[in-house]
Short mmCIF file of C-alpha atoms in Angstrom, two decimals:
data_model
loop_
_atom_site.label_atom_id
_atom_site.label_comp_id
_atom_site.label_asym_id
_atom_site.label_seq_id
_atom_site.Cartn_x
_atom_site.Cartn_y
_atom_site.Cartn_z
CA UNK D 233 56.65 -28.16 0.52
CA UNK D 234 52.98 -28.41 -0.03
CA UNK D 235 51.30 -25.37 -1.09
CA UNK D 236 47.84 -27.05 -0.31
CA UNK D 237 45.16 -24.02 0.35
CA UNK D 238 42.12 -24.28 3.01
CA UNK D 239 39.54 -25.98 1.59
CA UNK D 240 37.04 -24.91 4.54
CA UNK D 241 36.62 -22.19 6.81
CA UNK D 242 36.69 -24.98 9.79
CA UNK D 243 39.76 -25.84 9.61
CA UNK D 244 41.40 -22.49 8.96
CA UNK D 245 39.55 -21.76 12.29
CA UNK D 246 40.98 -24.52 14.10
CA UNK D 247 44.40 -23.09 12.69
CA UNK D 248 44.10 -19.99 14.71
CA UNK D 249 42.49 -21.01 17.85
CA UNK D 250 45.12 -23.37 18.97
CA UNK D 251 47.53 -20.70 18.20
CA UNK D 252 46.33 -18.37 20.51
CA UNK D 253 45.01 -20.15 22.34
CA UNK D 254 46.27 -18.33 26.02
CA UNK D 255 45.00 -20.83 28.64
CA UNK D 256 47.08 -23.87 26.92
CA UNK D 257 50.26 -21.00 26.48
CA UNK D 258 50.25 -20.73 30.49
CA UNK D 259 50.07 -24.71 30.99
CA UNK D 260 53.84 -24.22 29.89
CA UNK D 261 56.50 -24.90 31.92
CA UNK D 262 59.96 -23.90 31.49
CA UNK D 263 61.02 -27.33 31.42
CA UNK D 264 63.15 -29.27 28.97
CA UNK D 265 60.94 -31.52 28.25
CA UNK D 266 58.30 -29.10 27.93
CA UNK D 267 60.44 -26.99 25.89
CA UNK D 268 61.05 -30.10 23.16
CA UNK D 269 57.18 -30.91 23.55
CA UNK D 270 56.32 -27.44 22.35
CA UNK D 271 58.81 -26.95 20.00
CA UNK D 272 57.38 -30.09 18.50
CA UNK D 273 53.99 -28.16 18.56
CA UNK D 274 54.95 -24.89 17.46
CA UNK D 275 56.62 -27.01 14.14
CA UNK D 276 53.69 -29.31 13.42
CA UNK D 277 51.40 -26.09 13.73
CA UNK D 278 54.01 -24.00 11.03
CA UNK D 279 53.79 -26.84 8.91
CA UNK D 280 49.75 -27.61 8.93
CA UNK D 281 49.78 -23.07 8.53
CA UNK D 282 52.47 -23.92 5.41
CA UNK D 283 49.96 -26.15 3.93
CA UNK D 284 47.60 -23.95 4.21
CA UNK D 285 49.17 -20.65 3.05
CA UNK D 286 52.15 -20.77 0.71
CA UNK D 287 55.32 -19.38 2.12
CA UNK D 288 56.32 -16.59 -0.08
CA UNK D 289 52.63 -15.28 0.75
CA UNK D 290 53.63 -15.89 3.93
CA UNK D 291 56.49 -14.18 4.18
CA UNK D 292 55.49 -11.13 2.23
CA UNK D 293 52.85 -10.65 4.89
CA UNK D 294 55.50 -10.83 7.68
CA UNK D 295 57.26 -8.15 5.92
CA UNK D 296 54.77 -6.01 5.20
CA UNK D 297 53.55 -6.13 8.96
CA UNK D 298 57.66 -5.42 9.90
CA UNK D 299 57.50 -2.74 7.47
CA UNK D 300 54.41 -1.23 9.18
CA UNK D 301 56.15 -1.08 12.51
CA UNK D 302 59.11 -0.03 11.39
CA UNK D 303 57.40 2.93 10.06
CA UNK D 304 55.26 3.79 12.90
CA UNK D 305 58.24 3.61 15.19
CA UNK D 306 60.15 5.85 13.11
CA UNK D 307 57.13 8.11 12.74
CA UNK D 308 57.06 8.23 16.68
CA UNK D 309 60.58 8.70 17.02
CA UNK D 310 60.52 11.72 14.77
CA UNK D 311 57.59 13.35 16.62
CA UNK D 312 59.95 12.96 19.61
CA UNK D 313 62.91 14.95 18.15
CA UNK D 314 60.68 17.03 16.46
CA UNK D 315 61.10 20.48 18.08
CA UNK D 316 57.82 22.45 19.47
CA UNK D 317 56.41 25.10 17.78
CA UNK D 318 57.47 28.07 18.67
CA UNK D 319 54.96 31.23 17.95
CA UNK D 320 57.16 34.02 16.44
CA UNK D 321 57.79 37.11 18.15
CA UNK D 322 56.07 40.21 17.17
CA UNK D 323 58.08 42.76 16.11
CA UNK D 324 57.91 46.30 15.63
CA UNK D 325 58.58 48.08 12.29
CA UNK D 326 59.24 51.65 12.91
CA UNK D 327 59.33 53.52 9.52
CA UNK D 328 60.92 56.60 9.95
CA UNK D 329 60.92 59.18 6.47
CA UNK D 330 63.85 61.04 6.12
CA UNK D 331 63.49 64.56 4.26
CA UNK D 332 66.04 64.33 1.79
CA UNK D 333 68.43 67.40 2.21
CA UNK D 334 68.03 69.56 -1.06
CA UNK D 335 71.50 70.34 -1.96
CA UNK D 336 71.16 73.52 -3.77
CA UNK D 337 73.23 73.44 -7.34
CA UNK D 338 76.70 74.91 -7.27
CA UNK D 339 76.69 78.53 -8.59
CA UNK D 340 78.73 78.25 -12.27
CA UNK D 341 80.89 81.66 -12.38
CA UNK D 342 81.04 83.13 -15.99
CA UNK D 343 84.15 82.53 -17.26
CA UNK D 344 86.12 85.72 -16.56
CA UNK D 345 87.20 87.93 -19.49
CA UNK D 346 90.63 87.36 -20.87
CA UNK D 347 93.59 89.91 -19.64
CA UNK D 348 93.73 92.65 -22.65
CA UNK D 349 96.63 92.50 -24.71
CA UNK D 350 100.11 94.22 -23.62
CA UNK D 351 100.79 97.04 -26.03
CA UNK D 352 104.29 97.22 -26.37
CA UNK D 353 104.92 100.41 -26.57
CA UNK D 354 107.20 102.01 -29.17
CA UNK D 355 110.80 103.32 -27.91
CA UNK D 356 110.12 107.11 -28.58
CA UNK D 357 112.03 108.58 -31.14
CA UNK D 358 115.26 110.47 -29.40
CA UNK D 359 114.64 113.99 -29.06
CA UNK D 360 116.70 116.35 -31.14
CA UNK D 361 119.37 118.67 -28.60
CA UNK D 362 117.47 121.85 -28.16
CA UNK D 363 119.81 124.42 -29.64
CA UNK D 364 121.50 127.08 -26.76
CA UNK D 365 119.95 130.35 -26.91
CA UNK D 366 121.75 133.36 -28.42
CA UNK D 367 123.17 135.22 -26.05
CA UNK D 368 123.54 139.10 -26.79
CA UNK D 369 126.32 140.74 -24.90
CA UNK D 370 125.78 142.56 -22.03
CA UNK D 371 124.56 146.15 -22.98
CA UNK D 372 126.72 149.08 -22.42
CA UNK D 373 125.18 151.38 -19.51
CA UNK D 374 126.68 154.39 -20.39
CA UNK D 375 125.99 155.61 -23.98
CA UNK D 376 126.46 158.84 -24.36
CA UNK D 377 123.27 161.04 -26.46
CA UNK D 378 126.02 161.15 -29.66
CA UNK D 379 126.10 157.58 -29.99
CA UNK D 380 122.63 157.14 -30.79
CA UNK D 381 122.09 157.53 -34.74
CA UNK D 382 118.27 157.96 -36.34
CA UNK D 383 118.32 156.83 -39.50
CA UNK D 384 116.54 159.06 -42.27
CA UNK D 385 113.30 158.03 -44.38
CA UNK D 386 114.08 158.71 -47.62
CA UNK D 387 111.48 157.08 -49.36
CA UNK D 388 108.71 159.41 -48.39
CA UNK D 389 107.35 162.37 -50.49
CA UNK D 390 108.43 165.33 -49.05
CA UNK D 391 105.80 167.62 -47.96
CA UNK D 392 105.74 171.19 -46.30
CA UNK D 393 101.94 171.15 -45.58
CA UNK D 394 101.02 169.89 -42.22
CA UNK D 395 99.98 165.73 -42.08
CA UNK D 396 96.69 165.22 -42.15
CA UNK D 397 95.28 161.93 -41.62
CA UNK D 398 92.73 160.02 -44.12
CA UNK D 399 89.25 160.25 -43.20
CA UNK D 400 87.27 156.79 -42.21
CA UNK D 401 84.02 155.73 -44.33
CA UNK D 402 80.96 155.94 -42.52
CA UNK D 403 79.04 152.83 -41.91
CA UNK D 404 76.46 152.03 -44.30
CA UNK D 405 72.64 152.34 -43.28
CA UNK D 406 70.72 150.00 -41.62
CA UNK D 407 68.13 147.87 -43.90
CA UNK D 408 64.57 149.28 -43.67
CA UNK D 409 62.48 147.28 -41.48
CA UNK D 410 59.16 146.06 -43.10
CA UNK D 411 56.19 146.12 -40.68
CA UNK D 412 54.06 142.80 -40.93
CA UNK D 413 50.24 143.78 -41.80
CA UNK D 414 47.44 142.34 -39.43
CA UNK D 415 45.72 139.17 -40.74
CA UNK D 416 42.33 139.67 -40.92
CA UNK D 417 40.68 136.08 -40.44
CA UNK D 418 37.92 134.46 -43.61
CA UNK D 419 34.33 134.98 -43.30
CA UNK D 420 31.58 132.89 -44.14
CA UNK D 421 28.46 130.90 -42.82
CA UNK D 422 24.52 131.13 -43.52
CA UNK D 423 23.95 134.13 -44.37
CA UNK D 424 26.72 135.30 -44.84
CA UNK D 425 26.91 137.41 -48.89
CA UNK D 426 23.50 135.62 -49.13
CA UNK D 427 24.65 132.39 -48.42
CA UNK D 428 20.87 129.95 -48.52
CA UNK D 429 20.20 127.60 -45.48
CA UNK D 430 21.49 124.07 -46.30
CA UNK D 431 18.52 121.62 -48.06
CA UNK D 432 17.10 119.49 -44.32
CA UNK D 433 17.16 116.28 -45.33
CA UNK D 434 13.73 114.31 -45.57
CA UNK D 435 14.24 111.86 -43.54
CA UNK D 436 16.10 113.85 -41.09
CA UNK D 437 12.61 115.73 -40.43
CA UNK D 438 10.62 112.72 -40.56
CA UNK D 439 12.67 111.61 -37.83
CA UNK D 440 12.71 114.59 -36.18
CA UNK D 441 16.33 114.68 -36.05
CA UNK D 442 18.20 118.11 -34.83
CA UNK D 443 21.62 119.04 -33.66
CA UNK D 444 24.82 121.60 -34.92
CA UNK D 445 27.44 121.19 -37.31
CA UNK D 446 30.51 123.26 -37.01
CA UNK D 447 32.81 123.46 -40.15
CA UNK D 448 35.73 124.65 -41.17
CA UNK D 449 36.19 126.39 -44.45
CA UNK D 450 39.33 126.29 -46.05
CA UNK D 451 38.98 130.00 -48.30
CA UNK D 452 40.97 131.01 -51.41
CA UNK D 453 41.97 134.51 -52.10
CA UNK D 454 38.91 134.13 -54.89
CA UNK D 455 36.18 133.84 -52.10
CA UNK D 456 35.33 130.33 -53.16
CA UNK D 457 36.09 127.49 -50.71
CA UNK D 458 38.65 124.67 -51.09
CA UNK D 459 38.01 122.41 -49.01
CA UNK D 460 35.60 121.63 -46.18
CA UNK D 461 35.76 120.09 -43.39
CA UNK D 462 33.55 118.51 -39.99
CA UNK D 463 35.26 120.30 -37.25
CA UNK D 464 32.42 118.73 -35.10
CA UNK D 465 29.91 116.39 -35.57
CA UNK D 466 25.81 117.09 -34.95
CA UNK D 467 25.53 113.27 -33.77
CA UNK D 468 23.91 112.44 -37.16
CA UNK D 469 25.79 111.88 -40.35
CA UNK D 470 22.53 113.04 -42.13
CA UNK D 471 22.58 116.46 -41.15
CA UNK D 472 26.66 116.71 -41.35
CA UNK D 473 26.60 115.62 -45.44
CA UNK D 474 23.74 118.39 -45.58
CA UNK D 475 25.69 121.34 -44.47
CA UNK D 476 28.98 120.56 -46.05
CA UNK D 477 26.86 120.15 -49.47
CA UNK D 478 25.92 123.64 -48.90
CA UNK D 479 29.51 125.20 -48.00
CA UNK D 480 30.82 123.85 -51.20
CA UNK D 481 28.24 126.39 -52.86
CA UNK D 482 28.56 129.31 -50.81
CA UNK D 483 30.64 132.46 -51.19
CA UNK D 484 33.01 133.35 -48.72
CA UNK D 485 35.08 136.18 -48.06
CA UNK D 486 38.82 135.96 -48.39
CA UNK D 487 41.16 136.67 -45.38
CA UNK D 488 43.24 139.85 -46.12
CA UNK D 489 46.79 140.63 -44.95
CA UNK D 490 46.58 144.15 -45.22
CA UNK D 491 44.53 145.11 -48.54
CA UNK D 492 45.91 141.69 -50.05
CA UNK D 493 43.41 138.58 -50.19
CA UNK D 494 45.17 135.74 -49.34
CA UNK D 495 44.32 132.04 -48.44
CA UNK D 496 42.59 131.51 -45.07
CA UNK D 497 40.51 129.04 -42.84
CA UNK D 498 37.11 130.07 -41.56
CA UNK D 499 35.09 128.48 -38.63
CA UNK D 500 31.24 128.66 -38.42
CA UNK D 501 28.25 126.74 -37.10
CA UNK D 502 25.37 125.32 -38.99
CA UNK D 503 22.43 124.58 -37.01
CA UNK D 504 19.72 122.09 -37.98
CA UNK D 505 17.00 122.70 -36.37
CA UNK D 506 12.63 121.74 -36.69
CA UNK D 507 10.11 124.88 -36.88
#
């Protein structure tokens, strides 16, 4: 086979047009003779198209154009069998929230408190058979005055005086009951056995600072004091210092149970006060 290729565009035109040529394709008739005649044609025209293009070309074009149907007609096939789209359905979600039931916690009992112990109690001990009472006979209810026998005391001293009976101690004396003496209360203050007004401080005055301190004296039976003390305050620590610097030099005098000094507490004001 000749695998000649066009050598010009004319005659690979001339190729084609008398291939399809229609008008000379309805000249046919379906004769024998006609049949052979373009049978004849149809295999001088392959041949002068087999010079032209080789045949494997040829043929690979055939089959690609087969291939090319084949796979559009499958295509069209499938769109055929291929179902319609179908729009989904809407549905509705309901969401519906449960309250979870609260299941309270069971209640734990304490454990309960073992049984006490049985005490077995001891058998007692057996008792010991209560003797039977004595019985005296039956007194005789007719005794006669002879039968009756006092027996005589001979132990005593023998006396011909009348008895007289020993006489009872008398009680002793109450104790003597000692009357408690009134307590007559300490004394003291300014003033008082020419006690001197307390030093006013300087700055006190300067400041013009005033008010009433009331102490309280503790007194010994000497008349000199012990121990002093702010019973209440004049507001100013100044002017309280001041008067319980002068108690501790004062005289005071004692408190007296009866005629007898004796240790006591006295109570007095000290007043501070600008002129």
């Amino acid at each position: 086979m000749s695998t000649t290729a066009l050598k010009t565009p004319a005659q690979h035109s001339t190729i084609w047009d008398s291939l399809s040529d229609k008008s000379k394709a309805r000249r046919l008739v379906a004769t024998s003779e006609d049949f052979d005649k373009l049978s004849e044609r149809v295999v001088s025209q392959w041949n002068r198209v087999d010079q032209i293009i080789p045949r494997n070309k040829l043929l690979a074009l055939i089959a690609v154009v087969v291939l090319a149907h084949i796979i559009g007609l499958t295509g069209f096939i499938n769109a055929l069998h291929q179902p319609s789209i179908v729009k989904p359905k809407k549905t509705e979600v309901i969401v519906e929230f449960i309250k979870p039931e609260v299941i309270p916690p069971p209640v734990i009992e304490p454990p309960k408190p073992p049984p006490p112990p049985k005490v077995q109690r001891a058998n007692p001990p057996p008792q010991a058979a209560k003797p039977a009472a004595l019985r005296t006979a039956p007194a005789d209810q007719h005794i006669a005055p002879s039968d009756i026998v006092v027996q005589e005391n001979t132990t005593a001293a023998k006396t011909s005086g009348p008895v007289v009976a020993e006489p009872t101690p008398e009680p002793a004396p109450p104790p003597p009951v000692i009357k408690e003496e009134p307590l007559v209360e300490a004394k003291g203050g300014v003033g008082h056995l020419n006690n001197p007004s307390p030093e006013y401080p300087d700055f006190a005055a300067d400041q013009g600072l005033e008010g009433t301190v009331v102490l309280r004296v503790k007194v010994l039976p000497s008349g000199k004091p012990g121990e002093v003390k702010v019973k209440k305050s004049s507001g100013h620590g100044i002017l309280d210092d001041a008067a319980v610097a002068a108690a501790k030099r004062w005289a005071f005098t004692p408190a007296k149970r009866g005629n007898t000094p004796v240790e006591g507490w006295a109570i007095f004001p000290v007043e501070f006060k600008l002129q």
